[in-house]
Coordinates of C-alpha atoms in Angstrom, one line a residue:
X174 CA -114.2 -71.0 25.6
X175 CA -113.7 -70.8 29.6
X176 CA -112.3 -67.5 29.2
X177 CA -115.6 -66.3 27.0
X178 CA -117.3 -67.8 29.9
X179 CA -115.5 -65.9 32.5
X180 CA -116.2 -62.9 30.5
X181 CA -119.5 -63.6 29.9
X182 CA -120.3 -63.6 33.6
X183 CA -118.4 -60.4 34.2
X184 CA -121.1 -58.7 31.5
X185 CA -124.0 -60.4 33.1
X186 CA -123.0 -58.8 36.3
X187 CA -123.4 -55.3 34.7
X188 CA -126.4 -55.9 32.5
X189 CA -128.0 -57.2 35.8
X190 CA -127.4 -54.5 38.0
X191 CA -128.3 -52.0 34.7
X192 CA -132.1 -53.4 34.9
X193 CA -132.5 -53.4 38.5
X194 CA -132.8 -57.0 38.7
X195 CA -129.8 -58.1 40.1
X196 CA -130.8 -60.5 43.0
X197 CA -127.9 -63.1 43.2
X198 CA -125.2 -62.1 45.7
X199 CA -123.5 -65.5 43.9
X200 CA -122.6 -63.0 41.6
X201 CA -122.7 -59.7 43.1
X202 CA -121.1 -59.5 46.8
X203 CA -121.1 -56.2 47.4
X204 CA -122.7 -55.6 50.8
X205 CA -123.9 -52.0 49.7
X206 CA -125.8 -53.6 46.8
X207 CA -126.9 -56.9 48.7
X208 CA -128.2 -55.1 51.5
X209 CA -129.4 -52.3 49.0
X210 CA -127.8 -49.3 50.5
X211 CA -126.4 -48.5 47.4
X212 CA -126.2 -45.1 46.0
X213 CA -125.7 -43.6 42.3
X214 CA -122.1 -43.3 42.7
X215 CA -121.8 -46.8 44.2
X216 CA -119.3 -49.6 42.3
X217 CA -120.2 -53.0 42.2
X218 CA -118.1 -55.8 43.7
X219 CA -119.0 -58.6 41.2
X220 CA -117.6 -62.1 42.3
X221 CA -117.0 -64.5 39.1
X222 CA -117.2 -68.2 40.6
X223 CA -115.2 -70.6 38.2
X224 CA -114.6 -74.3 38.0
X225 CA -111.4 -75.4 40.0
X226 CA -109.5 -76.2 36.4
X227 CA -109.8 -72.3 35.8
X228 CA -106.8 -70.3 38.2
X229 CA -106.8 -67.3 38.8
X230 CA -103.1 -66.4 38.1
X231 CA -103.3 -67.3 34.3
X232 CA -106.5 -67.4 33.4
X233 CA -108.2 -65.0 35.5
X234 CA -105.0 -62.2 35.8
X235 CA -103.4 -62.2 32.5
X236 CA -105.8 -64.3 29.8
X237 CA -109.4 -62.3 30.9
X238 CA -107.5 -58.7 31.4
X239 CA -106.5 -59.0 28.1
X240 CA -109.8 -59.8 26.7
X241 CA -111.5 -56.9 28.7
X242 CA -108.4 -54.7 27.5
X243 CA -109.7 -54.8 23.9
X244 CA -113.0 -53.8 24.8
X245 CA -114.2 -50.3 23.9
X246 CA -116.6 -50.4 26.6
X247 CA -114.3 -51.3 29.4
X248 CA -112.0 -48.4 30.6
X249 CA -109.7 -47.7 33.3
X250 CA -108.5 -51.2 33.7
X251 CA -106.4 -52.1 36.4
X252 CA -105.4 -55.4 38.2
X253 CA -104.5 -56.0 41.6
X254 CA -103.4 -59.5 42.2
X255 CA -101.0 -59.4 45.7
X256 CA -104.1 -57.5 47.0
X257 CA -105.4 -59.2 50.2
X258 CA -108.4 -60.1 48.5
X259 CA -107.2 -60.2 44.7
X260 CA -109.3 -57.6 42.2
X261 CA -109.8 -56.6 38.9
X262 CA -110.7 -53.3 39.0
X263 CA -112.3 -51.3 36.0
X264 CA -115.1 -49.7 34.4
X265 CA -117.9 -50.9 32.2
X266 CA -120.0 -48.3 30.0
X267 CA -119.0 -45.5 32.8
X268 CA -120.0 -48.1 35.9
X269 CA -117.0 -48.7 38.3
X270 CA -116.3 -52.5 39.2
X271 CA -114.5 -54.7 41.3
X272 CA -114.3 -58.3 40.1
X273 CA -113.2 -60.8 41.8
X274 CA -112.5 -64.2 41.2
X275 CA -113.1 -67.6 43.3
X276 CA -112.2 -71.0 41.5
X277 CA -114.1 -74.1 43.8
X278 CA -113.4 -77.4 43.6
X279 CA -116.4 -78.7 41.0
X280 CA -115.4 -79.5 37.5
X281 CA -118.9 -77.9 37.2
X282 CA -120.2 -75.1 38.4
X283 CA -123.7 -75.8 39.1
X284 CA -126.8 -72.8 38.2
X285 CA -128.2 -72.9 41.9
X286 CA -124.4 -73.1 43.5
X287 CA -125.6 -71.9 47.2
X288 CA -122.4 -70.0 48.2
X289 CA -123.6 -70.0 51.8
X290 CA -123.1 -73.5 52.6
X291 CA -119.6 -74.5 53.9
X292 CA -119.2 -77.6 51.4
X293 CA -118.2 -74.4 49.1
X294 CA -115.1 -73.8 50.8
X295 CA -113.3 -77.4 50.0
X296 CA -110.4 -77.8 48.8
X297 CA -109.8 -74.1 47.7
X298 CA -106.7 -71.8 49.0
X299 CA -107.5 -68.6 51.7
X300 CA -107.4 -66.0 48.4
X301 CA -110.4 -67.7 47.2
X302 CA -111.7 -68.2 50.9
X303 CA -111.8 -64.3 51.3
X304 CA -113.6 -63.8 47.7
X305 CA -116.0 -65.8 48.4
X306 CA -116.5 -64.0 52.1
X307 CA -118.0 -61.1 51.2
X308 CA -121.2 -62.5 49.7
X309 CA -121.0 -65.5 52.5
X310 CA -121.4 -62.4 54.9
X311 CA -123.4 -60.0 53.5
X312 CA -126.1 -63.1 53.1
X313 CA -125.2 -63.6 57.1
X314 CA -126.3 -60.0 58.1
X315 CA -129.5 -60.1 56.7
X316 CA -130.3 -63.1 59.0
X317 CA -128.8 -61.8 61.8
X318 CA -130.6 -58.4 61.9
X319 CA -134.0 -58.6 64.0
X320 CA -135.6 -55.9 61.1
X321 CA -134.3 -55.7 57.7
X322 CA -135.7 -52.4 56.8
X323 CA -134.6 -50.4 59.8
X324 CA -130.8 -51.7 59.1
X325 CA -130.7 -50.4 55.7
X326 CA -132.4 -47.2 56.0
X327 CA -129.2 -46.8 59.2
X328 CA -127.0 -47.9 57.3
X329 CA -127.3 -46.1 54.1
X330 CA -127.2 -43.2 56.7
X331 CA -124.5 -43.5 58.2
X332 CA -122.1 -44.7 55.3
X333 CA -123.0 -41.0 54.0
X334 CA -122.1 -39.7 57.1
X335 CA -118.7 -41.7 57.3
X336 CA -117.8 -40.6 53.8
X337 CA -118.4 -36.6 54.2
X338 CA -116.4 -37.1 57.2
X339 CA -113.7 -38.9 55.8
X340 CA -113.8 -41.9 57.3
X341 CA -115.1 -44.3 54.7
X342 CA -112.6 -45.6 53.4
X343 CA -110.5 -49.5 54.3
X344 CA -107.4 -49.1 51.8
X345 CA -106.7 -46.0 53.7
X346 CA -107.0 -47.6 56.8
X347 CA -110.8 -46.7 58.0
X348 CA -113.8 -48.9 57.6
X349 CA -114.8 -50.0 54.0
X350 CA -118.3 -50.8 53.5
X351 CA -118.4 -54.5 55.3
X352 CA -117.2 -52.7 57.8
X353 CA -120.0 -50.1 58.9
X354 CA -122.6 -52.8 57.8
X355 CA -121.5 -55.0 60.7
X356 CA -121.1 -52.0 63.3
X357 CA -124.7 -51.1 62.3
X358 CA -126.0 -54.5 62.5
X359 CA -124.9 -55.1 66.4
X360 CA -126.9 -51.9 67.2
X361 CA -129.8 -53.3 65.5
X362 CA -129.4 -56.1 67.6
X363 CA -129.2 -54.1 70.6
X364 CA -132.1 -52.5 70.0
X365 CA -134.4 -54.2 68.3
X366 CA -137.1 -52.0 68.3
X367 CA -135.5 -48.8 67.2
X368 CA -136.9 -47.0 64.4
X369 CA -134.0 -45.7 62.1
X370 CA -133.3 -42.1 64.1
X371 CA -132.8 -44.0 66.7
X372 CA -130.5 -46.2 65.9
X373 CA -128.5 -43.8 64.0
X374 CA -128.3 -42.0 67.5
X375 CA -127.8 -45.2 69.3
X376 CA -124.8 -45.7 67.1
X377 CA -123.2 -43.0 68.5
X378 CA -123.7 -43.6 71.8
X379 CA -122.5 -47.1 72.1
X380 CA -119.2 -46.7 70.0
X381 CA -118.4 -43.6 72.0
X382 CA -118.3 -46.0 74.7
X383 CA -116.8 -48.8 73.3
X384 CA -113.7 -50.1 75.3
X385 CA -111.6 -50.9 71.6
X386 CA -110.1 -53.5 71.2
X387 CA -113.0 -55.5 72.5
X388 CA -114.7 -57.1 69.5
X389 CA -117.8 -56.7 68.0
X390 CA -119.4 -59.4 67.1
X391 CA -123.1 -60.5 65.6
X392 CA -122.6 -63.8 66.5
X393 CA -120.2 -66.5 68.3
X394 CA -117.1 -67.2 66.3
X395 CA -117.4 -70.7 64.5
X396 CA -114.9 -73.3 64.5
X397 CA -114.9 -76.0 61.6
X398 CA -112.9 -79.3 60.6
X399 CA -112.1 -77.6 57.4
X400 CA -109.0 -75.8 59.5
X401 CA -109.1 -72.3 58.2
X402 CA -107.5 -69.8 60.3
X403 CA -110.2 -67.9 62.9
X404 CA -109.8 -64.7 64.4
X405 CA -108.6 -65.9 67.9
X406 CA -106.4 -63.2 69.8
X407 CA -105.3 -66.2 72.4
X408 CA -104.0 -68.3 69.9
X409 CA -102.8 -65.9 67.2
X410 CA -100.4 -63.7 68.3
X411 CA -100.9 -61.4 65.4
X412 CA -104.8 -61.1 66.3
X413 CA -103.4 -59.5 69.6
X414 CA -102.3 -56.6 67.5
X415 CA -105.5 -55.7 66.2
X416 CA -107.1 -52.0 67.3
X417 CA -110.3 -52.3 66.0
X418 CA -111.5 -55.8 65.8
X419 CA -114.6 -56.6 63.8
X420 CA -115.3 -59.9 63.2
X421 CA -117.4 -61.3 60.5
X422 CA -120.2 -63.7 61.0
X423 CA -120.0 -66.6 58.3
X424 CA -116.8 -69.1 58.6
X425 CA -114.4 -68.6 58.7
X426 CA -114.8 -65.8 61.2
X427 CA -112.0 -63.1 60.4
X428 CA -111.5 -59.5 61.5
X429 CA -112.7 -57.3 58.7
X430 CA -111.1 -54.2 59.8
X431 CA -107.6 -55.4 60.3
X432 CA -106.5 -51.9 58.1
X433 CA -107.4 -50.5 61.0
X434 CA -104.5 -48.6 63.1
X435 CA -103.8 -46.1 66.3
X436 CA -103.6 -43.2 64.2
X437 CA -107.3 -44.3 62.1
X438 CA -108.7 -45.3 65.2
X439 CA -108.6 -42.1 67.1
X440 CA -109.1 -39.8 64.3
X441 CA -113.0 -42.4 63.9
X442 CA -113.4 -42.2 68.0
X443 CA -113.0 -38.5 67.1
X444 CA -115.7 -38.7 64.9
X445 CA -118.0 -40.7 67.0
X446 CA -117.9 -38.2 69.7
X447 CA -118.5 -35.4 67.8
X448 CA -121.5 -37.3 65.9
X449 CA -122.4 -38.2 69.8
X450 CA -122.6 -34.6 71.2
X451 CA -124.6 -33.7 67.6
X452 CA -126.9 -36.6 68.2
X453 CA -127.4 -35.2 72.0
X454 CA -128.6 -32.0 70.9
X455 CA -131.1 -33.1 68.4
X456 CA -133.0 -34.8 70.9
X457 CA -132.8 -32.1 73.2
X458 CA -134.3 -30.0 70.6
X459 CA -131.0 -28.1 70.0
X460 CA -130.3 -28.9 67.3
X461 CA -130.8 -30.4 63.3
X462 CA -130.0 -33.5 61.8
X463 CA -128.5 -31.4 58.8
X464 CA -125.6 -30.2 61.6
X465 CA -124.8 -34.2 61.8
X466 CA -123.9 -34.2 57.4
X467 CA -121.6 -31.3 57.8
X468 CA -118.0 -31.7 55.9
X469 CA -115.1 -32.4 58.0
X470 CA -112.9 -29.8 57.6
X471 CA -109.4 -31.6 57.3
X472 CA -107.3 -28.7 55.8
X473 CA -108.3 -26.6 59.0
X474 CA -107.6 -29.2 61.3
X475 CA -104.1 -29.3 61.6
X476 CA -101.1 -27.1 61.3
X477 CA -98.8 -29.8 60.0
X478 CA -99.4 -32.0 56.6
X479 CA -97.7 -34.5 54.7
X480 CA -98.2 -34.4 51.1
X481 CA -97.6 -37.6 49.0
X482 CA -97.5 -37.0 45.2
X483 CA -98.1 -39.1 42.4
X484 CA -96.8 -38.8 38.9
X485 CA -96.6 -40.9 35.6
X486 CA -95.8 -40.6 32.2
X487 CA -99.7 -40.6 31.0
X488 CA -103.1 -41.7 32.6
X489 CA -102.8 -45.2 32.2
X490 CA -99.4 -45.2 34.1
X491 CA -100.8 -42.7 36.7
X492 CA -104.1 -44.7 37.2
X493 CA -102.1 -47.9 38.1
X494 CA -99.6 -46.3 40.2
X495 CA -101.5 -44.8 41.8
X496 CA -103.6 -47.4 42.5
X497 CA -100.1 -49.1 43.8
X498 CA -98.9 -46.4 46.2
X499 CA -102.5 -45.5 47.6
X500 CA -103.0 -49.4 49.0
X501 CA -99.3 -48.9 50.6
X502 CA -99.9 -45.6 52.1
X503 CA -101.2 -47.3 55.4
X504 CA -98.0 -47.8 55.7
X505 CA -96.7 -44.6 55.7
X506 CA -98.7 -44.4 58.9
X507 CA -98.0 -47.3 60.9
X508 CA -94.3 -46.9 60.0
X509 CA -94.4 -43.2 61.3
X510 CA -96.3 -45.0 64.4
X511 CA -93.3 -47.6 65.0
X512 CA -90.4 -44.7 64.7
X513 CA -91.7 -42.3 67.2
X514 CA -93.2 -44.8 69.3
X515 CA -96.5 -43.6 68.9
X516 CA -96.1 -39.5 69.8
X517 CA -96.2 -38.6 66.1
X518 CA -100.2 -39.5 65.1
X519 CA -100.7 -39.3 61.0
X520 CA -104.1 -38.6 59.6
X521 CA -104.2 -40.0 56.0
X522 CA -107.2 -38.5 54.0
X523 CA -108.9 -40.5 52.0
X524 CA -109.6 -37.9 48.8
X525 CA -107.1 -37.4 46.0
X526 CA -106.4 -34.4 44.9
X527 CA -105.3 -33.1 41.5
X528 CA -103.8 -29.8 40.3
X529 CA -105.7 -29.4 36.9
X530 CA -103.5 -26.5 36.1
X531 CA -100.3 -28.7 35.8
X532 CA -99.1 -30.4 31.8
X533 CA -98.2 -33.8 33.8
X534 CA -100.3 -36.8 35.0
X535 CA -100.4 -36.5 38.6
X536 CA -102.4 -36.8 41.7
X537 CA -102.0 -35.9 45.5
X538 CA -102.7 -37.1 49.0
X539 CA -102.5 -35.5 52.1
X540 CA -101.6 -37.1 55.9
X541 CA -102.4 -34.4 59.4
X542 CA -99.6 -34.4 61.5
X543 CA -100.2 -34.2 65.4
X544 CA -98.0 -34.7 68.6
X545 CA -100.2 -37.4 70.8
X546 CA -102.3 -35.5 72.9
X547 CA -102.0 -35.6 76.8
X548 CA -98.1 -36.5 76.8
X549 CA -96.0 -33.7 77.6
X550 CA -92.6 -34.2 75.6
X551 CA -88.8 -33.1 76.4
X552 CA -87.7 -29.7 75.8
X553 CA -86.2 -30.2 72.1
X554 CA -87.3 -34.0 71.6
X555 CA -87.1 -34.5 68.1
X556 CA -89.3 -36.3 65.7
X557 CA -86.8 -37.4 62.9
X558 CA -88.6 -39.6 59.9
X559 CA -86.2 -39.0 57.4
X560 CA -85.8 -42.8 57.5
X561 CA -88.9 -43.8 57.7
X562 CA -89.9 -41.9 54.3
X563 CA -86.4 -43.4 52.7
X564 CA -88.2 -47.0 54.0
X565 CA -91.9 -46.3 52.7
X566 CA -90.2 -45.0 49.1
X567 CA -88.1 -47.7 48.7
X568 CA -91.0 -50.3 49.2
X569 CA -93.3 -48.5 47.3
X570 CA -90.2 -48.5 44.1
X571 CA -90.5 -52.2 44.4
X572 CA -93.5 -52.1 42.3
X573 CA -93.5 -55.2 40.2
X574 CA -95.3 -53.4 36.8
X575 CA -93.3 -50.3 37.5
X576 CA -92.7 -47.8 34.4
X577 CA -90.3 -44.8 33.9
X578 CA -92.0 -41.7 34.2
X579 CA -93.6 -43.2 37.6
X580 CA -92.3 -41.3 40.8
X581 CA -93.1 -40.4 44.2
X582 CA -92.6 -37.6 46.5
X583 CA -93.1 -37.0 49.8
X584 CA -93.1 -33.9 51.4
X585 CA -93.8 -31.4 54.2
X586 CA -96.5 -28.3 54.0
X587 CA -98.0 -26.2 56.7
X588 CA -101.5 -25.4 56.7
X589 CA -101.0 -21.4 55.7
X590 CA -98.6 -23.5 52.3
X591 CA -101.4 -25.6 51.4
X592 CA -101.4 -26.3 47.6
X593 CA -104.7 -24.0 46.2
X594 CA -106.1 -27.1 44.5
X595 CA -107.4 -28.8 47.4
X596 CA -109.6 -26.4 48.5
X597 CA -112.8 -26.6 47.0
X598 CA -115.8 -24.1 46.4
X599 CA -116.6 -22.6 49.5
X600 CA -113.5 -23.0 51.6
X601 CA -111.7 -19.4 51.8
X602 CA -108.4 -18.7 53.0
X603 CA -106.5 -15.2 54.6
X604 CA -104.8 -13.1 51.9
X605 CA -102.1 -14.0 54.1
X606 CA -102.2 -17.5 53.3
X607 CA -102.7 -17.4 49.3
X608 CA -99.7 -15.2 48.9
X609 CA -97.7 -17.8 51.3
X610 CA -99.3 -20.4 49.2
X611 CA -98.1 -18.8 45.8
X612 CA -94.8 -18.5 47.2
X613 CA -94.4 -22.0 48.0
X614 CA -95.5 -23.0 44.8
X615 CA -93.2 -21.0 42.8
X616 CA -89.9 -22.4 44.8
X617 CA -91.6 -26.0 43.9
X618 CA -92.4 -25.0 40.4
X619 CA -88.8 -24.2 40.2
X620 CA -87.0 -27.2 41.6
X621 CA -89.7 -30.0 40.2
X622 CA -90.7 -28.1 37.5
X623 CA -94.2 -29.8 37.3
X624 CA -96.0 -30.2 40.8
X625 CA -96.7 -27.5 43.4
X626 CA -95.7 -28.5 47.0
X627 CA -94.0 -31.5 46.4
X628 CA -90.7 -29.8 48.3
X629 CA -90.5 -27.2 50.4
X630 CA -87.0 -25.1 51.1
X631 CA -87.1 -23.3 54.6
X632 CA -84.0 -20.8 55.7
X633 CA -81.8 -22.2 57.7
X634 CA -82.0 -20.6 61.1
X635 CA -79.0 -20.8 63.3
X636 CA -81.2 -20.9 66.4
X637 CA -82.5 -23.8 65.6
X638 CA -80.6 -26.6 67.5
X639 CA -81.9 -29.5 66.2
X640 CA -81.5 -28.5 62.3
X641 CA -79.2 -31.2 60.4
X642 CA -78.2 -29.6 57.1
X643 CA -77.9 -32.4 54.8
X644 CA -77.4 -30.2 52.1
X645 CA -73.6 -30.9 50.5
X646 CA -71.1 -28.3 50.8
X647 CA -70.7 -27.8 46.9
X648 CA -74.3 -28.4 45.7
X649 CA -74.2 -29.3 42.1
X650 CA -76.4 -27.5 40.0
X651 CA -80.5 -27.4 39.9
X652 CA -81.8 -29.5 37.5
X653 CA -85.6 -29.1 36.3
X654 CA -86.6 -32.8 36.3
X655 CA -89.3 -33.4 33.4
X656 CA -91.3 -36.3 32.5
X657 CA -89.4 -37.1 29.6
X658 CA -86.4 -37.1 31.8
X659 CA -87.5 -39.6 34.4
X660 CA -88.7 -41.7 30.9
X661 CA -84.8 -41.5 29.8
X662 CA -83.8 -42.5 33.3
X663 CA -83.4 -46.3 34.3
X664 CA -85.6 -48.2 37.0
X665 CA -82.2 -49.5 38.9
X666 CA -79.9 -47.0 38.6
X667 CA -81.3 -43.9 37.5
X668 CA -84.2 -42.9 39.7
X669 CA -81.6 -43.6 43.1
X670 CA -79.4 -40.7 41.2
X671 CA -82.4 -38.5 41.1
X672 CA -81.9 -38.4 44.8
X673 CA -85.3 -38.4 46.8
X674 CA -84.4 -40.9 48.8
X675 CA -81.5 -38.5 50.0
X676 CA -84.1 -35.1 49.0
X677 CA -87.2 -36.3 51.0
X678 CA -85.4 -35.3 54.2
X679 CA -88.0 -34.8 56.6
X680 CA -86.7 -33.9 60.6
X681 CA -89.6 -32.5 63.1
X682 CA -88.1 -30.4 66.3
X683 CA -90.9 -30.3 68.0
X684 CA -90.7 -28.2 71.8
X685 CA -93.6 -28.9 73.1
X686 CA -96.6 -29.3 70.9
X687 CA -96.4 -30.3 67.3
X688 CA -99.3 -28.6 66.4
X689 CA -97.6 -25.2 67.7
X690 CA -94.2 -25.4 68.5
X691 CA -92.9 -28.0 66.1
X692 CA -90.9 -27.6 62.6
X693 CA -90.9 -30.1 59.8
X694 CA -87.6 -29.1 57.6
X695 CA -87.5 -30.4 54.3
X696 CA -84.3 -30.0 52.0
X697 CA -84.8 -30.5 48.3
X698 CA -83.3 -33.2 46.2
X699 CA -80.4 -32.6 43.6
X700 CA -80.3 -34.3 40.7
X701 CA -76.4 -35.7 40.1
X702 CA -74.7 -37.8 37.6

């Protein structure tokens, strides 16, 4: 019976939003949909509040995904428990969602529960304390915000603008949707009387000029005798670390963008700027807004990628794996941040990519590789990260629901190699670089057998002094590894003998520049007994 009752809330959530109605941010925290900025390819964040004799673990995890499992109209199911905030993630008749679960301490969980006040928080562990959050703060904004109206019409610009220019995005270590809200909402509170154009211009201006990592805040942070941790940089160490504190204004006050990293935040300060100088020019007549909504051009901006792909034995592997190694992929980042002290700067891109061409389940991301700009480097320093990608793979193997067939591989492209697939209708390339291209996938086509620029096999120059051949003397023979294959092949033993921990061997000799001068080798992986 709870469990129909669990379930039962989860489809009044989507027959709500359906006809329009849905009012209740009790059951639907999603600040995109509270604040109704949503679009039509929004999701819905639907919170399920549940009495305290209900966990989340059994219940919630294991006893409800099975029941929403059987259901013909739920697809695509996928849960996320270790997640900060803990998710069920699916889709009902077509409609993404994100459920989430909070269980209070009521035997009874009263009609006109007002999540708002703080007697809701009682008793109840920090997962359930940062379920409940979302809703607590969305409800927040809207009083902090001098006009309602002008915030959302702002907002609902600007989160387009963040995601054509790949910024929208927390897992990947941008700003999620809480995020932007709360950045928009201090500039409403700046200027109070700014009509929406304004504001969106406004916007620009002050976080061009915001000395990061000052917080920004809506509203002082609130202490309470209920003792949950507050975002205090004095007191907690690990606040100190923060780049990009932005602290939420219901208690308890956290810092919602604590994804947030070097790399992220100078690619968004980027972004600012060039929304800035755009923002400059409209009001000098010089320009249109439609120059503000233009694409961001990653595959152009850099000369150096990182390509991370994804495979799996079918589309239900692949959509939980994936799921898996793109919430880890932050990682990646900050790990490449730690191991060159901050000279090598990563750009993850939020898109996926997939190479409809290709038999296998699989999907791709990409990370821009720059040197730091404004530090000159020694002649032949040397960006080695052959560790760090051994590191980032053998966390990301330690995935608890992990299934054979489900594999990772990092490697190294330049721009002119680029995989054809992630270019999309309109974006053209030089004869030059489609031949290069075609080459590159052919030498991957013939060592992977399934997925184009997942390894990359440069000559070997002599001249190069920093090259480390890690190749063995006697190479064994070149396997074609196939799906079925990795299936046949154990979780403990087998995939460390397919050997990309020892094939991902990435080394960057970078003289100079790494945008110019540098060279990421790659050697491919052999498959041995």
């Amino acid at each position: 019976m709870l469990y129909s009752l669990l379930l039962g809330a989860c489809i009044i959530v989507v027959i709500c939003f359906g006809w329009g109605e849905l009012n209740s941010i009790m059951k639907c925290p999603d600040i995109s949909v509270v604040t109704k900025v949503h679009g039509p390819a929004s999701d819905i964040d639907a919170l399920c509040v549940g009495p305290s004799y209900v966990n989340r673990d059994e219940d919630f995890f294991m006893v409800l995904h099975d029941t929403l499992a059987e259901m013909e109209e739920v697809t695509e199911l996928q849960p996320v428990p270790d997640a900060h905030v803990p998710v069920m993630k699916f889709k009902f008749l077509g409609i993404s969602i994100d459920l989430l679960y909070a269980s209070i301490s009521l035997l009874v969980v009263p009609e006109d529960l007002d999540i708002s006040h703080g007697s809701v928080l009682y008793n109840v562990d920090e997962p359930t304390v940062r379920s409940l959050n979302g809703c607590r703060v969305a409800d927040q904004i809207l009083k902090l915000v001098p006009n309602v109206e002008h915030f959302r019409m702002t907002l609902r610009c600007l989160k387009f603008w963040a995601k054509i220019r790949g910024v929208y995005s927390n897992v990947t270590g941008f700003l999620g949707g809480v995020n932007w809200a709360l950045l928009v909402a201090r500039v409403c509170q700046l200027y109070p009387n700014a009509i929406p154009s304004m504001l969106v211009s406004r916007f620009f201006r002050v976080y061009t000029q915001w000395r990061w990592p000052n917080p920004v805040m809506l509203c002082p942070i609130e202490e309470n005798e209920l003792g949950f941790p507050v975002w205090h940089p004095r007191r907690n160490p690990k606040d100190r670390r923060h780049h990009m504190p932005i602290i939420t204004p219901s208690y308890p006050c956290m810092n919602s963008s604590y994804n947030v990293s070097a790399s992220t935040l100078r690619v968004m300060v980027e972004q600012f700027h060039h929304g800035h100088s755009i923002c400059e020019e409209i009001e000098l007549n010089k320009g249109q807004w439609s120059a503000l909504f233009e694409p961001y051009l990653f595959f152009e901006a850099y000369k150096n990628y990182l390509q991370v792909d994804i495979i799996a034995a079918d589309s239900d592997n692949l959509l939980a794996w994936k799921g898996w190694v793109e919430s880890r992929l932050r990682q990646l980042t900050l790990k490449i941040e730690r191991d060159t002290n901050g000279m090598l700067q990563c750009h993850p891109f939020p898109n996926e990519y997939v190479d409809t061409s290709k038999p296998c389940s699989h999907c791709a991301f990409f990370m821009g590789l720059q040197r730091k700009e404004g530090v000159r480097g020694q002649e032949g320093q040397q960006f080695d990260i052959r560790g760090t990608v051994d590191e980032f793979r053998q966390e990301i193997n330690m995935y608890m629901f992990w299934k054979p067939g489900m594999d990772i591989f990092v490697s190294h492209v330049r721009r002119k190699q680029l995989p054809a697939f992630v270019f999309p209708d309109g974006y053209k390339r030089s004869r030059l670089s489609r031949h290069v291209s075609r080459q590159a996938e052919k030498t991957c086509e013939d060592a992977v057998g399934c997925w184009p620029g997942s390894t990359e096999r440069p000559l070997k120059r002599k001249s190069d002094p920093g090259m480390v051949d890690v190749r063995p003397d006697k190479p064994d023979k070149r396997v074609s590894i196939s799906t079925e294959l990795l299936e046949s092949v154990s979780r403990s033993g087998g995939l460390s003998q397919v050997s990309f921990s020892e094939g991902v061997r990435l080394e960057c000799v970078a003289t100079g520049d790494v945008d110019s001068k540098s060279k990421i080798r790659l050697f491919d992986g052999q498959l041995r007994s």
